[in-house]
mmCIF file of C-alpha atoms in Angstrom:
data_model
loop_
_atom_site.group_PDB
_atom_site.id
_atom_site.type_symbol
_atom_site.label_atom_id
_atom_site.label_comp_id
_atom_site.label_asym_id
_atom_site.label_seq_id
_atom_site.Cartn_x
_atom_site.Cartn_y
_atom_site.Cartn_z
ATOM 1 C CA UNK A 9 58.933 -85.315 47.970
ATOM 2 C CA UNK A 10 55.657 -87.071 47.113
ATOM 3 C CA UNK A 11 55.279 -89.307 44.107
ATOM 4 C CA UNK A 12 53.447 -86.720 41.978
ATOM 5 C CA UNK A 13 56.238 -84.206 42.548
ATOM 6 C CA UNK A 14 58.738 -86.924 41.688
ATOM 7 C CA UNK A 15 56.939 -87.712 38.433
ATOM 8 C CA UNK A 16 56.913 -84.017 37.553
ATOM 9 C CA UNK A 17 60.645 -83.782 38.340
ATOM 10 C CA UNK A 18 61.371 -86.777 36.090
ATOM 11 C CA UNK A 19 59.230 -85.272 33.345
ATOM 12 C CA UNK A 20 61.071 -81.936 33.539
ATOM 13 C CA UNK A 21 64.471 -83.642 33.217
ATOM 14 C CA UNK A 22 63.173 -85.576 30.196
ATOM 15 C CA UNK A 23 61.735 -82.354 28.762
ATOM 16 C CA UNK A 24 65.128 -80.657 29.149
ATOM 17 C CA UNK A 25 66.763 -83.398 27.093
ATOM 18 C CA UNK A 26 63.945 -83.217 24.537
ATOM 19 C CA UNK A 27 64.402 -79.450 24.187
ATOM 20 C CA UNK A 28 68.194 -79.747 23.960
ATOM 21 C CA UNK A 29 67.884 -82.226 21.100
ATOM 22 C CA UNK A 30 65.217 -80.248 19.255
ATOM 23 C CA UNK A 31 67.152 -76.973 19.485
ATOM 24 C CA UNK A 32 70.410 -78.552 18.355
ATOM 25 C CA UNK A 33 72.217 -78.151 21.690
ATOM 26 C CA UNK A 34 72.496 -81.937 21.745
ATOM 27 C CA UNK A 35 73.641 -82.802 18.226
ATOM 28 C CA UNK A 36 73.661 -86.127 16.376
ATOM 29 C CA UNK A 37 75.702 -88.716 18.230
ATOM 30 C CA UNK A 38 76.132 -86.587 21.353
ATOM 31 C CA UNK A 39 73.426 -88.478 23.249
ATOM 32 C CA UNK A 40 75.237 -91.778 22.573
ATOM 33 C CA UNK A 41 78.542 -90.357 23.794
ATOM 34 C CA UNK A 42 76.798 -88.878 26.825
ATOM 35 C CA UNK A 43 75.233 -92.255 27.580
ATOM 36 C CA UNK A 44 78.662 -93.920 27.544
ATOM 37 C CA UNK A 45 80.009 -91.196 29.834
ATOM 38 C CA UNK A 46 77.152 -91.565 32.325
ATOM 39 C CA UNK A 47 77.607 -95.345 32.467
ATOM 40 C CA UNK A 48 81.375 -95.008 32.907
ATOM 41 C CA UNK A 49 81.634 -92.146 35.433
ATOM 42 C CA UNK A 50 78.569 -90.649 37.194
ATOM 43 C CA UNK A 51 76.612 -93.909 37.487
ATOM 44 C CA UNK A 52 79.417 -95.892 39.227
ATOM 45 C CA UNK A 53 79.865 -92.922 41.588
ATOM 46 C CA UNK A 54 76.134 -92.909 42.299
ATOM 47 C CA UNK A 55 76.253 -96.633 43.086
ATOM 48 C CA UNK A 56 79.266 -96.212 45.391
ATOM 49 C CA UNK A 57 77.498 -93.380 47.188
ATOM 50 C CA UNK A 58 74.373 -95.535 47.613
ATOM 51 C CA UNK A 59 76.226 -97.677 50.151
ATOM 52 C CA UNK A 60 76.404 -94.727 52.537
ATOM 53 C CA UNK A 61 73.776 -96.141 54.855
ATOM 54 C CA UNK A 62 73.905 -97.102 58.483
ATOM 55 C CA UNK A 63 75.737 -100.385 58.910
ATOM 56 C CA UNK A 64 73.403 -103.291 59.548
ATOM 57 C CA UNK A 65 74.148 -106.986 59.816
ATOM 58 C CA UNK A 66 70.669 -107.618 58.402
ATOM 59 C CA UNK A 67 71.686 -105.804 55.205
ATOM 60 C CA UNK A 68 74.818 -107.942 54.904
ATOM 61 C CA UNK A 69 72.815 -111.138 55.399
ATOM 62 C CA UNK A 70 70.101 -110.017 52.987
ATOM 63 C CA UNK A 71 72.557 -109.527 50.086
ATOM 64 C CA UNK A 72 72.806 -113.248 49.112
ATOM 65 C CA UNK A 73 69.012 -113.524 49.330
ATOM 66 C CA UNK A 74 68.583 -110.481 47.086
ATOM 67 C CA UNK A 75 71.094 -111.816 44.562
ATOM 68 C CA UNK A 76 69.339 -115.180 44.433
ATOM 69 C CA UNK A 77 65.976 -113.452 44.157
ATOM 70 C CA UNK A 78 67.292 -111.358 41.278
ATOM 71 C CA UNK A 79 68.410 -114.500 39.419
ATOM 72 C CA UNK A 80 65.097 -116.296 40.020
ATOM 73 C CA UNK A 81 62.975 -113.306 38.979
ATOM 74 C CA UNK A 82 65.083 -112.813 35.867
ATOM 75 C CA UNK A 83 64.641 -116.473 34.904
ATOM 76 C CA UNK A 84 60.874 -116.429 35.543
ATOM 77 C CA UNK A 85 60.402 -113.170 33.663
ATOM 78 C CA UNK A 86 62.417 -114.499 30.720
ATOM 79 C CA UNK A 87 60.401 -117.747 30.634
ATOM 80 C CA UNK A 88 57.122 -115.811 30.614
ATOM 81 C CA UNK A 89 58.388 -113.508 27.863
ATOM 82 C CA UNK A 90 59.455 -116.479 25.712
ATOM 83 C CA UNK A 91 56.023 -118.068 26.120
ATOM 84 C CA UNK A 92 54.270 -114.798 25.288
ATOM 85 C CA UNK A 93 56.256 -114.337 22.047
ATOM 86 C CA UNK A 94 56.472 -117.982 20.943
ATOM 87 C CA UNK A 95 53.963 -117.599 18.092
ATOM 88 C CA UNK A 96 55.711 -114.663 16.416
ATOM 89 C CA UNK A 97 57.263 -115.809 13.140
ATOM 90 C CA UNK A 98 59.680 -112.931 12.693
ATOM 91 C CA UNK A 99 62.747 -114.065 14.640
ATOM 92 C CA UNK A 100 64.240 -110.599 15.100
ATOM 93 C CA UNK A 101 60.942 -109.103 16.248
ATOM 94 C CA UNK A 102 60.308 -112.039 18.591
ATOM 95 C CA UNK A 103 63.684 -111.633 20.255
ATOM 96 C CA UNK A 104 63.336 -107.865 20.462
ATOM 97 C CA UNK A 105 59.934 -108.030 22.147
ATOM 98 C CA UNK A 106 61.201 -110.715 24.507
ATOM 99 C CA UNK A 107 64.167 -108.506 25.438
ATOM 100 C CA UNK A 108 61.848 -105.518 25.954
ATOM 101 C CA UNK A 109 59.596 -107.526 28.286
ATOM 102 C CA UNK A 110 62.536 -108.683 30.421
ATOM 103 C CA UNK A 111 64.870 -105.687 30.677
ATOM 104 C CA UNK A 112 63.813 -102.256 31.880
ATOM 105 C CA UNK A 113 65.358 -98.835 32.235
ATOM 106 C CA UNK A 114 66.280 -99.773 35.781
ATOM 107 C CA UNK A 115 69.180 -97.318 35.898
ATOM 108 C CA UNK A 116 68.301 -93.901 34.461
ATOM 109 C CA UNK A 117 64.649 -94.021 35.547
ATOM 110 C CA UNK A 118 64.624 -96.725 38.227
ATOM 111 C CA UNK A 119 67.473 -95.371 40.361
ATOM 112 C CA UNK A 120 66.013 -91.880 40.983
ATOM 113 C CA UNK A 121 62.514 -93.258 41.558
ATOM 114 C CA UNK A 122 63.592 -95.801 44.191
ATOM 115 C CA UNK A 123 66.027 -93.423 45.867
ATOM 116 C CA UNK A 124 63.418 -90.668 46.173
ATOM 117 C CA UNK A 125 60.600 -92.952 47.327
ATOM 118 C CA UNK A 126 62.398 -95.360 49.661
ATOM 119 C CA UNK A 127 65.648 -93.695 50.677
ATOM 120 C CA UNK A 128 69.035 -95.334 51.073
ATOM 121 C CA UNK A 129 67.634 -98.502 52.662
ATOM 122 C CA UNK A 130 65.298 -99.293 49.770
ATOM 123 C CA UNK A 131 67.958 -98.245 47.272
ATOM 124 C CA UNK A 132 70.384 -100.760 48.821
ATOM 125 C CA UNK A 133 67.876 -103.575 48.200
ATOM 126 C CA UNK A 134 67.331 -102.356 44.638
ATOM 127 C CA UNK A 135 71.043 -102.110 43.756
ATOM 128 C CA UNK A 136 71.841 -105.616 45.015
ATOM 129 C CA UNK A 137 68.707 -107.119 43.417
ATOM 130 C CA UNK A 138 69.528 -105.664 39.995
ATOM 131 C CA UNK A 139 73.171 -106.812 39.992
ATOM 132 C CA UNK A 140 72.406 -110.184 38.272
ATOM 133 C CA UNK A 141 70.113 -108.311 35.882
ATOM 134 C CA UNK A 142 72.903 -105.871 35.028
ATOM 135 C CA UNK A 143 75.346 -108.714 34.370
ATOM 136 C CA UNK A 144 72.974 -110.473 31.960
ATOM 137 C CA UNK A 145 71.852 -107.201 30.380
ATOM 138 C CA UNK A 146 75.326 -106.057 29.369
ATOM 139 C CA UNK A 147 76.899 -109.459 28.849
ATOM 140 C CA UNK A 148 73.994 -111.325 27.273
ATOM 141 C CA UNK A 149 72.568 -108.760 24.860
ATOM 142 C CA UNK A 150 74.743 -110.047 22.012
ATOM 143 C CA UNK A 151 73.382 -113.557 22.541
ATOM 144 C CA UNK A 152 69.727 -112.538 22.852
ATOM 145 C CA UNK A 153 69.661 -109.987 20.031
ATOM 146 C CA UNK A 154 72.524 -111.066 17.741
ATOM 147 C CA UNK A 155 72.364 -112.554 14.256
ATOM 148 C CA UNK A 156 71.226 -116.160 13.902
ATOM 149 C CA UNK A 157 74.129 -118.598 13.955
ATOM 150 C CA UNK A 158 76.717 -115.965 14.830
ATOM 151 C CA UNK A 159 79.397 -117.129 17.244
ATOM 152 C CA UNK A 160 79.795 -115.165 20.453
ATOM 153 C CA UNK A 161 83.203 -113.732 21.356
ATOM 154 C CA UNK A 162 83.693 -115.169 24.839
ATOM 155 C CA UNK A 163 86.419 -112.706 25.808
ATOM 156 C CA UNK A 164 84.323 -109.712 24.741
ATOM 157 C CA UNK A 165 81.285 -111.104 26.590
ATOM 158 C CA UNK A 166 83.251 -111.533 29.826
ATOM 159 C CA UNK A 167 84.625 -108.011 29.415
ATOM 160 C CA UNK A 168 81.092 -106.614 29.147
ATOM 161 C CA UNK A 169 80.057 -108.501 32.278
ATOM 162 C CA UNK A 170 82.599 -106.571 34.326
ATOM 163 C CA UNK A 171 81.642 -103.058 33.304
ATOM 164 C CA UNK A 172 82.105 -100.007 35.553
ATOM 165 C CA UNK A 173 78.654 -100.113 37.234
ATOM 166 C CA UNK A 174 79.100 -103.793 38.144
ATOM 167 C CA UNK A 175 82.568 -103.163 39.585
ATOM 168 C CA UNK A 176 81.110 -100.243 41.566
ATOM 169 C CA UNK A 177 78.514 -102.557 43.170
ATOM 170 C CA UNK A 178 81.165 -105.029 44.319
ATOM 171 C CA UNK A 179 83.496 -102.274 45.539
ATOM 172 C CA UNK A 180 80.719 -100.408 47.340
ATOM 173 C CA UNK A 181 79.469 -103.539 49.066
ATOM 174 C CA UNK A 182 83.036 -104.460 50.092
ATOM 175 C CA UNK A 183 83.580 -101.034 51.652
ATOM 176 C CA UNK A 184 80.202 -101.259 53.383
ATOM 177 C CA UNK A 185 80.706 -104.798 54.713
ATOM 178 C CA UNK A 186 84.236 -104.026 55.955
ATOM 179 C CA UNK A 187 83.082 -100.666 57.368
ATOM 180 C CA UNK A 188 85.885 -98.868 55.535
ATOM 181 C CA UNK A 189 85.574 -95.108 55.013
ATOM 182 C CA UNK A 190 87.094 -93.189 52.125
ATOM 183 C CA UNK A 191 88.844 -89.852 52.770
ATOM 184 C CA UNK A 192 86.269 -87.092 53.135
ATOM 185 C CA UNK A 193 87.443 -85.120 50.101
ATOM 186 C CA UNK A 194 87.227 -88.235 47.898
ATOM 187 C CA UNK A 195 83.885 -89.203 49.392
ATOM 188 C CA UNK A 196 82.335 -85.787 48.732
ATOM 189 C CA UNK A 197 83.731 -85.746 45.185
ATOM 190 C CA UNK A 198 82.190 -89.153 44.433
ATOM 191 C CA UNK A 199 78.849 -87.964 45.813
ATOM 192 C CA UNK A 200 78.944 -84.796 43.683
ATOM 193 C CA UNK A 201 79.770 -86.699 40.487
ATOM 194 C CA UNK A 202 77.138 -89.347 41.276
ATOM 195 C CA UNK A 203 74.487 -86.643 41.627
ATOM 196 C CA UNK A 204 74.863 -85.973 37.884
ATOM 197 C CA UNK A 205 73.734 -89.477 36.902
ATOM 198 C CA UNK A 206 69.992 -88.949 37.314
ATOM 199 C CA UNK A 207 69.551 -85.637 35.431
ATOM 200 C CA UNK A 208 71.921 -86.633 32.634
ATOM 201 C CA UNK A 209 70.360 -90.079 32.285
ATOM 202 C CA UNK A 210 66.851 -88.659 32.059
ATOM 203 C CA UNK A 211 67.976 -86.024 29.568
ATOM 204 C CA UNK A 212 69.275 -88.863 27.399
ATOM 205 C CA UNK A 213 65.765 -90.357 27.556
ATOM 206 C CA UNK A 214 64.390 -86.979 26.452
ATOM 207 C CA UNK A 215 66.768 -86.872 23.504
ATOM 208 C CA UNK A 216 65.542 -90.333 22.488
ATOM 209 C CA UNK A 217 61.956 -89.063 22.535
ATOM 210 C CA UNK A 218 62.935 -86.075 20.391
ATOM 211 C CA UNK A 219 64.338 -88.335 17.670
ATOM 212 C CA UNK A 220 61.197 -90.478 17.466
ATOM 213 C CA UNK A 221 57.974 -90.061 15.535
ATOM 214 C CA UNK A 222 55.508 -90.134 18.441
ATOM 215 C CA UNK A 223 52.429 -90.351 16.221
ATOM 216 C CA UNK A 224 53.774 -93.397 14.407
ATOM 217 C CA UNK A 225 54.863 -95.004 17.679
ATOM 218 C CA UNK A 226 51.438 -94.652 19.249
ATOM 219 C CA UNK A 227 49.673 -96.054 16.172
ATOM 220 C CA UNK A 228 51.499 -99.393 16.181
ATOM 221 C CA UNK A 229 49.543 -102.125 18.025
ATOM 222 C CA UNK A 230 52.684 -104.112 18.887
ATOM 223 C CA UNK A 231 54.253 -101.056 20.517
ATOM 224 C CA UNK A 232 51.162 -100.344 22.598
ATOM 225 C CA UNK A 233 50.807 -103.994 23.659
ATOM 226 C CA UNK A 234 54.446 -104.186 24.756
ATOM 227 C CA UNK A 235 54.091 -100.867 26.618
ATOM 228 C CA UNK A 236 50.973 -102.135 28.400
ATOM 229 C CA UNK A 237 52.690 -105.378 29.361
ATOM 230 C CA UNK A 238 55.941 -103.647 30.356
ATOM 231 C CA UNK A 239 54.328 -101.041 32.619
ATOM 232 C CA UNK A 240 51.319 -102.909 34.027
ATOM 233 C CA UNK A 241 51.100 -106.654 33.335
ATOM 234 C CA UNK A 242 54.692 -107.744 34.042
ATOM 235 C CA UNK A 243 55.049 -105.759 37.305
ATOM 236 C CA UNK A 244 51.656 -107.044 38.486
ATOM 237 C CA UNK A 245 52.567 -110.689 37.806
ATOM 238 C CA UNK A 246 56.081 -110.522 39.242
ATOM 239 C CA UNK A 247 55.075 -108.510 42.312
ATOM 240 C CA UNK A 248 52.217 -110.906 43.058
ATOM 241 C CA UNK A 249 54.600 -113.861 42.767
ATOM 242 C CA UNK A 250 57.134 -112.300 45.162
ATOM 243 C CA UNK A 251 54.366 -111.346 47.584
ATOM 244 C CA UNK A 252 52.969 -114.898 47.597
ATOM 245 C CA UNK A 253 56.524 -116.176 48.160
ATOM 246 C CA UNK A 254 56.538 -114.261 51.445
ATOM 247 C CA UNK A 255 58.904 -111.391 50.627
ATOM 248 C CA UNK A 256 58.448 -108.654 53.267
ATOM 249 C CA UNK A 257 56.825 -105.418 52.141
ATOM 250 C CA UNK A 258 59.792 -103.174 53.023
ATOM 251 C CA UNK A 259 61.915 -105.163 50.577
ATOM 252 C CA UNK A 260 59.244 -105.826 47.945
ATOM 253 C CA UNK A 261 58.123 -102.215 47.487
ATOM 254 C CA UNK A 262 61.421 -100.942 46.032
ATOM 255 C CA UNK A 263 62.001 -104.140 44.047
ATOM 256 C CA UNK A 264 58.699 -103.923 42.179
ATOM 257 C CA UNK A 265 59.943 -100.751 40.525
ATOM 258 C CA UNK A 266 62.461 -102.740 38.507
ATOM 259 C CA UNK A 267 59.537 -104.391 36.735
ATOM 260 C CA UNK A 268 57.488 -101.174 36.543
ATOM 261 C CA UNK A 269 60.112 -99.238 34.589
ATOM 262 C CA UNK A 270 59.959 -98.525 30.816
ATOM 263 C CA UNK A 271 61.739 -100.584 28.164
ATOM 264 C CA UNK A 272 65.549 -100.438 28.426
ATOM 265 C CA UNK A 273 66.720 -97.396 26.469
ATOM 266 C CA UNK A 274 69.771 -99.244 25.103
ATOM 267 C CA UNK A 275 67.668 -101.862 23.273
ATOM 268 C CA UNK A 276 67.813 -100.128 19.845
ATOM 269 C CA UNK A 277 71.551 -99.486 20.309
ATOM 270 C CA UNK A 278 72.161 -103.163 21.075
ATOM 271 C CA UNK A 279 70.268 -104.157 17.920
ATOM 272 C CA UNK A 280 72.273 -101.687 15.841
ATOM 273 C CA UNK A 281 75.496 -103.149 17.206
ATOM 274 C CA UNK A 282 74.725 -106.869 17.205
ATOM 275 C CA UNK A 283 72.188 -107.217 14.372
ATOM 276 C CA UNK A 284 72.323 -104.149 12.092
ATOM 277 C CA UNK A 285 70.247 -105.844 9.359
ATOM 278 C CA UNK A 286 67.200 -106.054 11.683
ATOM 279 C CA UNK A 287 65.948 -102.590 10.721
ATOM 280 C CA UNK A 288 62.257 -103.330 11.388
ATOM 281 C CA UNK A 289 62.981 -104.727 14.855
ATOM 282 C CA UNK A 290 65.279 -101.811 15.715
ATOM 283 C CA UNK A 291 62.666 -99.262 14.674
ATOM 284 C CA UNK A 292 60.003 -101.044 16.719
ATOM 285 C CA UNK A 293 62.358 -101.173 19.702
ATOM 286 C CA UNK A 294 62.861 -97.416 19.485
ATOM 287 C CA UNK A 295 59.114 -96.878 19.485
ATOM 288 C CA UNK A 296 58.728 -99.199 22.486
ATOM 289 C CA UNK A 297 61.303 -97.187 24.421
ATOM 290 C CA UNK A 298 59.562 -93.938 23.525
ATOM 291 C CA UNK A 299 56.011 -95.058 24.327
ATOM 292 C CA UNK A 300 56.881 -96.797 27.606
ATOM 293 C CA UNK A 301 59.030 -93.860 28.784
ATOM 294 C CA UNK A 302 56.200 -91.460 27.994
ATOM 295 C CA UNK A 303 53.509 -93.446 29.812
ATOM 296 C CA UNK A 304 55.614 -94.391 32.849
ATOM 297 C CA UNK A 305 55.148 -90.839 34.139
ATOM 298 C CA UNK A 306 51.562 -91.885 34.859
ATOM 299 C CA UNK A 307 52.127 -95.490 35.933
ATOM 300 C CA UNK A 308 54.883 -94.731 38.480
ATOM 301 C CA UNK A 309 52.475 -92.840 40.805
ATOM 302 C CA UNK A 310 49.952 -95.659 40.332
ATOM 303 C CA UNK A 311 52.425 -98.340 41.444
ATOM 304 C CA UNK A 312 53.603 -96.238 44.349
ATOM 305 C CA UNK A 313 50.020 -95.791 45.537
ATOM 306 C CA UNK A 314 49.279 -99.517 45.180
ATOM 307 C CA UNK A 315 52.522 -100.548 46.887
ATOM 308 C CA UNK A 316 51.795 -98.485 49.990
ATOM 309 C CA UNK A 317 48.298 -99.959 50.319
ATOM 310 C CA UNK A 318 48.746 -103.569 49.223
ATOM 311 C CA UNK A 319 52.291 -104.327 50.436
ATOM 312 C CA UNK A 320 52.403 -103.461 54.150
#
């Protein structure tokens, strides 16, 4: 499947979710429940199934490097986002934009893109690289987006760190490193359930688009600036930095798609949970998710084309 066909496939899944929401097949609150289900069941199965690649000692040895790289890139991206938003006076908006510039929809959009474009080998790099990101994303959202001066529940934060997708990464890597095989019937069941993650995840994105006022979203300068930075500027800066650091092209090409993904779709939900009074920031976050998801259909083929020509 070429990248244009992939973009069309992603768009059709999103359109299916959009239509389901508009026609009432996906009613109020159902998309949130579906999102929790996908994160708890199909996504962990998809991650476990991603470790079904030919055993390679190089893959085992590359895992610590990828984890360290994920931590470094996360720290650099966060530092750049803080600098870029330092002059904003509205604390909630500043933190929201910073969060949007750091965290992407690396699961529901990123997983199918990388898996289709680079196969199981590239997907292995991507899964390991995004593990530190996933830990900070789920465990640190309350700190980054919460109310000013609010104390963080340490036990709850630790609990969020060890969510089902994170456990699936550790379990999958353990099975892969030890060369342990699951019974065939269990293995095929996990693969079948994992195959649901991509279409359901993208349909959730479509439902989000259906609930938004697209005209209003596209008229807000802040939304358009964040979308431009999220889809073009940030991936260009981070990919150039990794390339100059000497990362080989076969590893860099799938990793750049973490940075080239739209704004994390859970951003408005995190704001609603951890800072419900920040209505303006939550509305803006929703618009950022909508606009970046809409435009990524065009920027994904662009980054794929550039990666093949500039990252040998």
